[in-house]
CSV table of C-alpha atoms in Angstrom, one decimal:
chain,number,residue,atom,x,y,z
A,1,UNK,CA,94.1,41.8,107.5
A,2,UNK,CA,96.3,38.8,108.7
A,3,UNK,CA,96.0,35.3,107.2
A,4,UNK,CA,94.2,34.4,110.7
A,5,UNK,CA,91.9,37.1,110.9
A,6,UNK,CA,90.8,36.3,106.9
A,7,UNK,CA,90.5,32.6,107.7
A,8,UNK,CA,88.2,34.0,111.4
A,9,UNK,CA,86.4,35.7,108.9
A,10,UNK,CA,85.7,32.6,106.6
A,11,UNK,CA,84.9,30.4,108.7
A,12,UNK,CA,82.0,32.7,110.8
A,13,UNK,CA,80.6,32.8,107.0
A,14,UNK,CA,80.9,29.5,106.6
A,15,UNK,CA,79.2,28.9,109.7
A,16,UNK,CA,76.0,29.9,108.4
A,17,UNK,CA,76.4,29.1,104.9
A,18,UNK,CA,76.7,25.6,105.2
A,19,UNK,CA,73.2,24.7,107.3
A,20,UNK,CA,71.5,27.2,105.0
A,21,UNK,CA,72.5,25.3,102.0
A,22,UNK,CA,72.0,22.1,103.5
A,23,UNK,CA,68.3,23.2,104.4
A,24,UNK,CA,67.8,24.4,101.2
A,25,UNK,CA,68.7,21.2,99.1
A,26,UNK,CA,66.8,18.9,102.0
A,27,UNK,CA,64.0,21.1,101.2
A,28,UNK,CA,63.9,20.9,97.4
A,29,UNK,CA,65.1,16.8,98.0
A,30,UNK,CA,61.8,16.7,99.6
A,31,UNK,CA,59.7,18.7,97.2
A,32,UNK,CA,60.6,16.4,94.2
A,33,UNK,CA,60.3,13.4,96.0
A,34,UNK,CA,58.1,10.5,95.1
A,35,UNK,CA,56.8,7.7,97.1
A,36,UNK,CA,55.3,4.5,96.2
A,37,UNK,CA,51.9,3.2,96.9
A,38,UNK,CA,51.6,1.9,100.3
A,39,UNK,CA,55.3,3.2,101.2
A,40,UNK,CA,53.3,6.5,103.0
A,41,UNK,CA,55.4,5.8,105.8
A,42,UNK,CA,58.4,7.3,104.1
A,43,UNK,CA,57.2,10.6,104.5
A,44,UNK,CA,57.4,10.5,108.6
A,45,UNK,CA,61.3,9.4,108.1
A,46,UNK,CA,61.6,12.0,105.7
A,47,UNK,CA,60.0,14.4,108.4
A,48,UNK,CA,61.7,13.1,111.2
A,49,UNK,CA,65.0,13.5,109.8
A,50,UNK,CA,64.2,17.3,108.3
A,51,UNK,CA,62.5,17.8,112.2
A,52,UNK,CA,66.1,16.8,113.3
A,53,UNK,CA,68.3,18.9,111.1
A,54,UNK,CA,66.7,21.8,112.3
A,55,UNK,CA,66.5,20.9,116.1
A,56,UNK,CA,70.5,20.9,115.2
A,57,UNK,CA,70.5,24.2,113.5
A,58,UNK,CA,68.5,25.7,116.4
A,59,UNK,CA,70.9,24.5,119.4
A,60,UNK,CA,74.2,23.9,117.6
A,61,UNK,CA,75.8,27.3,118.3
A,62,UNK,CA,74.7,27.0,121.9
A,63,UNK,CA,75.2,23.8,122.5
A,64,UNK,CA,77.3,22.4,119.7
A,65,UNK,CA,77.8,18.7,121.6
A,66,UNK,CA,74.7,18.0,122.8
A,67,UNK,CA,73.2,19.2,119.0
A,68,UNK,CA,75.2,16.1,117.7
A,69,UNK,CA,72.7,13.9,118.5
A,70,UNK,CA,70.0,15.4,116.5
A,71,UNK,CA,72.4,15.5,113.3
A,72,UNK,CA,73.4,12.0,113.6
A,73,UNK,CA,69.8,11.0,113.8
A,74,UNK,CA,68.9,13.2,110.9
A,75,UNK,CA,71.4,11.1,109.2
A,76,UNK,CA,70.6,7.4,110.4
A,77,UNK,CA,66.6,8.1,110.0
A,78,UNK,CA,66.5,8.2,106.2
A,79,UNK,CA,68.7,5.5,105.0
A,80,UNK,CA,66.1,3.0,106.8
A,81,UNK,CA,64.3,4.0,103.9
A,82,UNK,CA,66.3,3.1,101.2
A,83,UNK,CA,65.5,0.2,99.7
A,84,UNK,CA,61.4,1.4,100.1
A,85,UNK,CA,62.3,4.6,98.2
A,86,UNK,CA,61.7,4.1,94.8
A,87,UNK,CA,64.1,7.3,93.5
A,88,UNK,CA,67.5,8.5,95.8
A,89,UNK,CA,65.8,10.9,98.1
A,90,UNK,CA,66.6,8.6,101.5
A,91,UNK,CA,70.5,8.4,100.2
A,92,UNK,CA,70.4,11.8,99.5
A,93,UNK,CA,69.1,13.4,102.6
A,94,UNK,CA,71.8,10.6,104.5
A,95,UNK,CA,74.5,11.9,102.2
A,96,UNK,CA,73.8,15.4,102.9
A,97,UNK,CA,73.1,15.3,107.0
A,98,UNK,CA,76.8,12.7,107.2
A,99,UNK,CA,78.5,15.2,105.3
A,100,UNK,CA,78.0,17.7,107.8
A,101,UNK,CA,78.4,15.6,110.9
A,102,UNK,CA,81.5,14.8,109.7
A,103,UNK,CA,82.9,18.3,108.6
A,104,UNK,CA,82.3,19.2,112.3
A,105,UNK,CA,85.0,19.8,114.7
A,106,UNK,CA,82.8,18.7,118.0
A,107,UNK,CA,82.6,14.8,117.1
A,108,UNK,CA,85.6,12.9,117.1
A,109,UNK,CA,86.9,10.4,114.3
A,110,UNK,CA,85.5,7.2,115.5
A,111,UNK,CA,82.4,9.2,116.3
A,112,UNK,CA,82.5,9.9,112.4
A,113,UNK,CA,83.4,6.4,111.0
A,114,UNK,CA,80.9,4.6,114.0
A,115,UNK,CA,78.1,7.4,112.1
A,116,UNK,CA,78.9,6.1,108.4
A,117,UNK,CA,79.4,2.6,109.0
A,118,UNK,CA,75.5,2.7,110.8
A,119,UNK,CA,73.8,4.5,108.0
A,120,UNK,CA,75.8,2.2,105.8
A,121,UNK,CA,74.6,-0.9,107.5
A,122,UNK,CA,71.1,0.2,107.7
A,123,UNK,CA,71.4,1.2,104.1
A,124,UNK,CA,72.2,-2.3,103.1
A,125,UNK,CA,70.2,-4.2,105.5
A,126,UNK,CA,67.0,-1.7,104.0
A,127,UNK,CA,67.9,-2.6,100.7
A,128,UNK,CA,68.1,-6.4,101.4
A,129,UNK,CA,65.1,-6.2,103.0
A,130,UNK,CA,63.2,-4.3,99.5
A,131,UNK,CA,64.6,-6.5,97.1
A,132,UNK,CA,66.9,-3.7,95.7
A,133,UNK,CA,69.6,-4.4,93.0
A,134,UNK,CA,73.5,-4.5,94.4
A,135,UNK,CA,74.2,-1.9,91.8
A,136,UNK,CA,71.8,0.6,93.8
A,137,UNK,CA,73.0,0.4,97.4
A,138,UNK,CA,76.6,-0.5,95.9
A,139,UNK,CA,76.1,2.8,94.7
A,140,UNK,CA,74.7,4.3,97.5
A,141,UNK,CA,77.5,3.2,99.9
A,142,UNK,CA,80.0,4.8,97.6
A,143,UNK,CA,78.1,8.1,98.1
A,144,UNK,CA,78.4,7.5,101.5
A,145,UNK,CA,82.2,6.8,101.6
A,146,UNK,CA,82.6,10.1,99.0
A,147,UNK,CA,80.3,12.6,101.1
A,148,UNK,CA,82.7,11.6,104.7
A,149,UNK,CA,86.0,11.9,102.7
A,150,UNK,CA,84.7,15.3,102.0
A,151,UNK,CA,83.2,16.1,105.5
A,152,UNK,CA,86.7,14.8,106.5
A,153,UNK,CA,88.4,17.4,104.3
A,154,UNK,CA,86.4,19.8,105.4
A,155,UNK,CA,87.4,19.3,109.2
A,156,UNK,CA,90.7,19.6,108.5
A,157,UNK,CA,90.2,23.4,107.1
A,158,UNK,CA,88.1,23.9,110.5
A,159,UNK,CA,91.0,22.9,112.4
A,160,UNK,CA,93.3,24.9,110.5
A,161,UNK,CA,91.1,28.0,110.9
A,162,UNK,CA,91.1,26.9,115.0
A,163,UNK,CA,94.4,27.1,114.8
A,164,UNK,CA,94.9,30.2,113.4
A,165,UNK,CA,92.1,31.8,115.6
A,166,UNK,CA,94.5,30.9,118.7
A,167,UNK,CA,97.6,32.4,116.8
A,168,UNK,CA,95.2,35.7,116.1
A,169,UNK,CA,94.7,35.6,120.2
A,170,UNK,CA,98.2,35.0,121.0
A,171,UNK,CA,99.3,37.5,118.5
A,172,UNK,CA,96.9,40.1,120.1
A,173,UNK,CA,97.4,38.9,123.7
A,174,UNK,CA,101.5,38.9,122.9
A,175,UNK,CA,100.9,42.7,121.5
A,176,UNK,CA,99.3,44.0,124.4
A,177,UNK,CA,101.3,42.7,126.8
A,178,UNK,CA,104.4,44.5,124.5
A,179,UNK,CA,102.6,47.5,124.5
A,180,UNK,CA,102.3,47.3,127.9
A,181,UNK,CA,106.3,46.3,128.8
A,182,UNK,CA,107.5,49.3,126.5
A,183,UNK,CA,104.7,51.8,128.4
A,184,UNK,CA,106.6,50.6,131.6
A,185,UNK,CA,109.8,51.2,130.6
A,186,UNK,CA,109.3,54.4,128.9
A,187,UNK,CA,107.7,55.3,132.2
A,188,UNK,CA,110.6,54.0,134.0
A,189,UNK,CA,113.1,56.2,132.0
A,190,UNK,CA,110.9,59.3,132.4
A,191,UNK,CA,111.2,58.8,136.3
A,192,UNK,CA,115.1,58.0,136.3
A,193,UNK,CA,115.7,61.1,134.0
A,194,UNK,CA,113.3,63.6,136.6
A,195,UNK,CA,115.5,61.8,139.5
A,196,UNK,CA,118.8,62.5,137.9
A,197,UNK,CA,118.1,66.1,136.4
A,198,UNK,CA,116.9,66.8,140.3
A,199,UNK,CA,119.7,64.9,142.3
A,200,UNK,CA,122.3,66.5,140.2
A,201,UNK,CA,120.6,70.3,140.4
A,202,UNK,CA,120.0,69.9,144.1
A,203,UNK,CA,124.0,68.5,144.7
A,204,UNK,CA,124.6,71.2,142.8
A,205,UNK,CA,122.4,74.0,144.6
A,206,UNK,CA,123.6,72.3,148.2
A,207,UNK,CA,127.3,72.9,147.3
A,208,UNK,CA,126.7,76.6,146.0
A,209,UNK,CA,124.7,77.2,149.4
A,210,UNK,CA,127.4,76.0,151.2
A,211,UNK,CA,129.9,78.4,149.3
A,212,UNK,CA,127.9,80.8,149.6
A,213,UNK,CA,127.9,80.3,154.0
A,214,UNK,CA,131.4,80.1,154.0
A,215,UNK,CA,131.9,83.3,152.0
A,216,UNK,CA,129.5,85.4,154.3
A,217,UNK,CA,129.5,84.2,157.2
A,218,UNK,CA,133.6,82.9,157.6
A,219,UNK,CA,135.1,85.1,155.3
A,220,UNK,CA,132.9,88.0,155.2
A,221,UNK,CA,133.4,88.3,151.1
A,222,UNK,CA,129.9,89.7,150.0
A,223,UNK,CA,131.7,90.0,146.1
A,224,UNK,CA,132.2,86.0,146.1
A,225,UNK,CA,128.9,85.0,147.2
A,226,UNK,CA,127.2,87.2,144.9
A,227,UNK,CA,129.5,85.4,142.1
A,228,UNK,CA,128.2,82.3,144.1
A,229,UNK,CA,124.8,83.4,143.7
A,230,UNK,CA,124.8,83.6,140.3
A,231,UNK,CA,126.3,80.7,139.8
A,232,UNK,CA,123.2,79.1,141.7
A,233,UNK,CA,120.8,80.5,139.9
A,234,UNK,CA,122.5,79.3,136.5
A,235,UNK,CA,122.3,76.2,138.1
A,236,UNK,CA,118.7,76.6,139.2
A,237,UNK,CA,118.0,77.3,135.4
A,238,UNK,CA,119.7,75.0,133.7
A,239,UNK,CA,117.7,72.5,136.2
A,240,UNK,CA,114.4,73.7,135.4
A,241,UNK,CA,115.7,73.0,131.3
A,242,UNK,CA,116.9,69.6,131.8
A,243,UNK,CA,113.7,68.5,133.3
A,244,UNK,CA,111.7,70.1,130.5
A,245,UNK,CA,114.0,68.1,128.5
A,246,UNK,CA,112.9,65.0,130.5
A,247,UNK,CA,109.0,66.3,130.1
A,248,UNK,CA,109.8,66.7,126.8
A,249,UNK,CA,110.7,63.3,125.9
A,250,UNK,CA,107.0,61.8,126.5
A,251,UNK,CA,106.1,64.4,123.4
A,252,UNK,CA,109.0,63.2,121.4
A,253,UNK,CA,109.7,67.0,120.7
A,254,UNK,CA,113.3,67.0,122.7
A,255,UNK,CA,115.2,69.6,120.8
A,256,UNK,CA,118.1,68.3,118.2
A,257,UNK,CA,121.2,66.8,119.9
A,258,UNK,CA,124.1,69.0,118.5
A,259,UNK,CA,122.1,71.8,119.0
A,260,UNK,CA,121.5,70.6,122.8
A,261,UNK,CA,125.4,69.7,123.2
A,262,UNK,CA,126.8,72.8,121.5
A,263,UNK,CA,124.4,74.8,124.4
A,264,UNK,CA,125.4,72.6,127.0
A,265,UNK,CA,129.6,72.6,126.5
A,266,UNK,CA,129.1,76.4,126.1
A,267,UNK,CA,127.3,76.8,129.4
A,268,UNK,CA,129.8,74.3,131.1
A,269,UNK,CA,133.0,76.9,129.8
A,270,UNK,CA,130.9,79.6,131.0
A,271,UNK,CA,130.1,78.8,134.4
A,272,UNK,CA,133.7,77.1,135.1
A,273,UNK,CA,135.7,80.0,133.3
A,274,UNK,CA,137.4,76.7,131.0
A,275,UNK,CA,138.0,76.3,127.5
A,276,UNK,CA,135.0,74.1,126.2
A,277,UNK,CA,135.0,73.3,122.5
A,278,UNK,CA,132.0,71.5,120.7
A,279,UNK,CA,132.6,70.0,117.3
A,280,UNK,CA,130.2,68.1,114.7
A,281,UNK,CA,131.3,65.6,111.9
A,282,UNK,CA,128.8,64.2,109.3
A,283,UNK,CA,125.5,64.9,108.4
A,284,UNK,CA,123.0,65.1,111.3
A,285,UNK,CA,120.5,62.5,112.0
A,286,UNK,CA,117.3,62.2,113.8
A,287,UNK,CA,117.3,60.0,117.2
A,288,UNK,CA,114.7,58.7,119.3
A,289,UNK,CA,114.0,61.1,122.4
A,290,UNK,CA,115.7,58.2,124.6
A,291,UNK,CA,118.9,57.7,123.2
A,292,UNK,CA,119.2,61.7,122.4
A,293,UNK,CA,118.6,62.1,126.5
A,294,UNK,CA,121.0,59.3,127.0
A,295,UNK,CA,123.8,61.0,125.0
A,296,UNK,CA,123.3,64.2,127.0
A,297,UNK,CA,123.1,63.0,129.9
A,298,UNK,CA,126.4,61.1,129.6
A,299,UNK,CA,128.3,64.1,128.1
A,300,UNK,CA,127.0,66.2,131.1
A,301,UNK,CA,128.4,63.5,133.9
A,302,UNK,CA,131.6,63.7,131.7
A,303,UNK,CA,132.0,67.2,131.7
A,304,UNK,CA,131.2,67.2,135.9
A,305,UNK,CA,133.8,64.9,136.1
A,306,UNK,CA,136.5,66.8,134.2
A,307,UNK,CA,135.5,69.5,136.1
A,308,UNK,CA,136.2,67.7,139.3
A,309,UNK,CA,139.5,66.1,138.7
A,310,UNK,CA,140.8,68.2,135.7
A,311,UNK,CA,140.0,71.6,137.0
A,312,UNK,CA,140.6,74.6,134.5
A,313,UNK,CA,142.2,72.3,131.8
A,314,UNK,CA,140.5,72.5,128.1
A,315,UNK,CA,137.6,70.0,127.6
A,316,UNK,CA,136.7,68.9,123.8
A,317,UNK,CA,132.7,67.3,122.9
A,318,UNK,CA,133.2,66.1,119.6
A,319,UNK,CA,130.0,64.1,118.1
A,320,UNK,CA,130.1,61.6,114.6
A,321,UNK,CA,127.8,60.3,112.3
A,322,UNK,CA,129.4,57.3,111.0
A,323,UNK,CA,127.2,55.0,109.0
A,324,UNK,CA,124.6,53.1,111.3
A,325,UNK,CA,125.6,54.6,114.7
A,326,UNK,CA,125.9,58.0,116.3
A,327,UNK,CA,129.0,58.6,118.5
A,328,UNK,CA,130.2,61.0,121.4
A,329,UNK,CA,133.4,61.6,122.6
A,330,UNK,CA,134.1,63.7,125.1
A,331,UNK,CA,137.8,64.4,126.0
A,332,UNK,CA,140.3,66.0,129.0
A,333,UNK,CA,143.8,66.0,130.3
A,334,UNK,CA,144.3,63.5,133.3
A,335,UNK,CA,144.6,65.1,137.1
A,336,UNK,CA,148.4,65.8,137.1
A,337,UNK,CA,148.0,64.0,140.7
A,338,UNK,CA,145.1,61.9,142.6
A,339,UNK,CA,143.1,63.6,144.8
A,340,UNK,CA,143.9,62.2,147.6
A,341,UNK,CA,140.4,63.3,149.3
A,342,UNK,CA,138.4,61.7,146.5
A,343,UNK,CA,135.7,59.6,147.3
A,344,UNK,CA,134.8,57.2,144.2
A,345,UNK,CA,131.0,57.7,143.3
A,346,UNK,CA,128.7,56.3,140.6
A,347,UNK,CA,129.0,58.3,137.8
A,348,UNK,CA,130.3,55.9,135.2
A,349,UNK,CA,128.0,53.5,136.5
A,350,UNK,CA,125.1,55.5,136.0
A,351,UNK,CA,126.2,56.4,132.3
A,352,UNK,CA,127.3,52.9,131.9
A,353,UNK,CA,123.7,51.8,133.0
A,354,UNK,CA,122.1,54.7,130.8
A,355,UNK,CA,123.5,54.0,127.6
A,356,UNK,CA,122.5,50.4,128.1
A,357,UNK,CA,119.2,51.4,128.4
A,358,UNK,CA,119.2,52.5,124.6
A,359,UNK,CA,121.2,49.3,123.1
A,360,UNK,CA,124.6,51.4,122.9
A,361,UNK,CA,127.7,50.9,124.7
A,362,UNK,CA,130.4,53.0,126.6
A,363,UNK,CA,134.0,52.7,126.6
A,364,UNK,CA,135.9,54.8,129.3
A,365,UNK,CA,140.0,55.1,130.2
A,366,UNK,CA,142.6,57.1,129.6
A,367,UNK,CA,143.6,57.7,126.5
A,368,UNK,CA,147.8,58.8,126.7
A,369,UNK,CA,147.6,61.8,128.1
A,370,UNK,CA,143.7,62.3,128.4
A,371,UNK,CA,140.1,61.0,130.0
A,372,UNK,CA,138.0,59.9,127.6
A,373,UNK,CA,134.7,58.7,127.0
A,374,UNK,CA,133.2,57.3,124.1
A,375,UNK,CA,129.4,56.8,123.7
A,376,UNK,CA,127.7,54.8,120.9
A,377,UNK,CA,124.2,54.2,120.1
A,378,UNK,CA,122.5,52.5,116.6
A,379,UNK,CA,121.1,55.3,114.2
């Protein structure tokens, strides 16, 4: 439990602890009181003022303002009676009432002081007026001062508990709305992984098809489309397992990177009859689903890449473990010459956005005599 949920806590026990207690001494206050001969009249204030307290207790948690009133006159009744009262029962019942009216968070602070400095005045003035000794309402207004430096101390908790019942909300409210935010964007990955995995297996399908046309219909070469055919259907499958892959990722149970990129550069040499070489170095380390997509994802748009402007030449996947980061390199010869009918498209973009995606980076250029592309994310 947080330090603002255990204060919440306290102060909903509090809440009732404090008028029970409070009704409790009133009542035994009242049981051993005594009242002189001809002073009956002590008795209603003393009922009056127990008749309030509980008209408070009753309405205070549904109307905590409007229950003020009946607390500060269950305060202000009894100390009339002061200098009548023959033992402390008036200063104690004023004592006890004050203390809660000014541990409450609904009155203000002159509200408090305008409270004390009444029942002290009517304290002093009642003990004037029954020929009391200075030492006894001297006495009594130091009770008085002592019980609202206490009320006072206690308000300051209550505001502290206030504020750290808003810090409980904002810390919930702040939660769900992260909760929220990362459902969004996982969902938003999901959909940009299904659109990629489908663009690039349709593109893919679209140019076989096409092949395959040529081949039958131009060229009359039923062996090539065949090959062509197969090809498609590779294509076709390897489709259907990269968006199991995508599906895969809302399980978290997306298979283990090298194992993915060792099945991935071995299909790539198969299908473009070119020396494809996967290596590992270090120890391997478990990813999140989203950076392990990311990384395969960028090695595939690599590897399409050096198949479009490095034709046939050897292609090398190496991926590292160094210490706090997991790195992919994938490597080819430059084009001997520019393809003069090459339209520039959005590959490195989309890896560049991709990568970003999982807090990594991407660094891509020629590198002497090879492409290469370097992919870092933290793990």
């Amino acid at each position: 439990m947080t330090e603002a949920a255990s204060e919440e806590a306290e102060e909903r026990r509090w809440r009732w602890a404090a008028p029970a207690a409070g009704t409790a001494l009133l009542a035994v206050t009242q049981m051993t009181a005594t009242v002189p001969a001809g002073a009956g009249w002590l008795w209603v204030l003393y009922a009056v003022s127990s008749a309030s307290w509980l008209l408070w207790i009753g309405i205070s948690e549904r109307f905590p303002r409007a229950a003020l009133l009946p607390l500060a006159a269950a305060s202000a009744v009894p100390a009339f009676g002061t200098g009548a009262a023959t033992d402390g029962t008036a200063v104690i019942m004023t004592c006890i009432t004050l203390a809660a009216f000014a541990s409450r968070l609904e009155p203000g602070t002159v509200a408090i002081i305008a409270l004390m400095v009444f029942d002290a005045a009517a304290i002093v003035a009642s003990s004037l007026l029954g020929h009391r000794p200075s030492e006894a309402w001297l006495g009594a207004l130091g009770a008085v001062v002592i019980v609202v430096l206490v009320g006072f101390t206690r308000r300051g908790h209550l505001t502290r508990v206030a504020q750290a019942e808003r810090l409980l909300h904002q810390e919930r409210l702040a939660h769900t709305r992260g909760v929220r935010a990362a459902t969004l964007d996982e969902r938003t990955r999901i959909a940009r992984e299904i659109h990629d995995v489908v663009a690039h297996s349709l593109g893919a399908l679209r140019v076989q098809l096409e092949v395959m046309h040529t081949l039958l219909v131009e060229e009359d070469d039923t062996e090539g489309a065949l090959r062509s055919l197969a090809l498609s259907r590779s294509l076709a499958d390897q489709g259907l397992s990269d968006v199991r892959d995508a599906v895969a990722a809302l399980r978290e149970d997306v298979r283990a990177l090298p194992d993915a990129l060792n099945e991935l550069v071995r299909t790539f040499g198969r299908e473009h009859d070119t020396p494809a070489e996967f290596t590992m170095l270090g120890e391997h380390r478990d990813l999140p689903s989203a950076q392990t997509i990311a990384l395969l994802r960028i090695c595939r748009e690599a590897l399409t890449n050096a198949a479009k402007h490095a034709a046939g030449e050897a292609v090398s996947v190496e991926l590292e473990y160094p210490p706090d980061e997991v790195r992919l390199h994938v490597r080819n010869p430059l084009a001997a010459a520019p393809d003069p009918g090459h339209t520039p498209g959005y590959g490195l973009t989309g890896m560049r956005e991709r990568i970003e995606l999982v807090d990594g980076t991407l660094v891509t250029g020629p590198d002497g005599r090879f492409w290469d592309v370097t992919a870092r994310v933290p793990g």
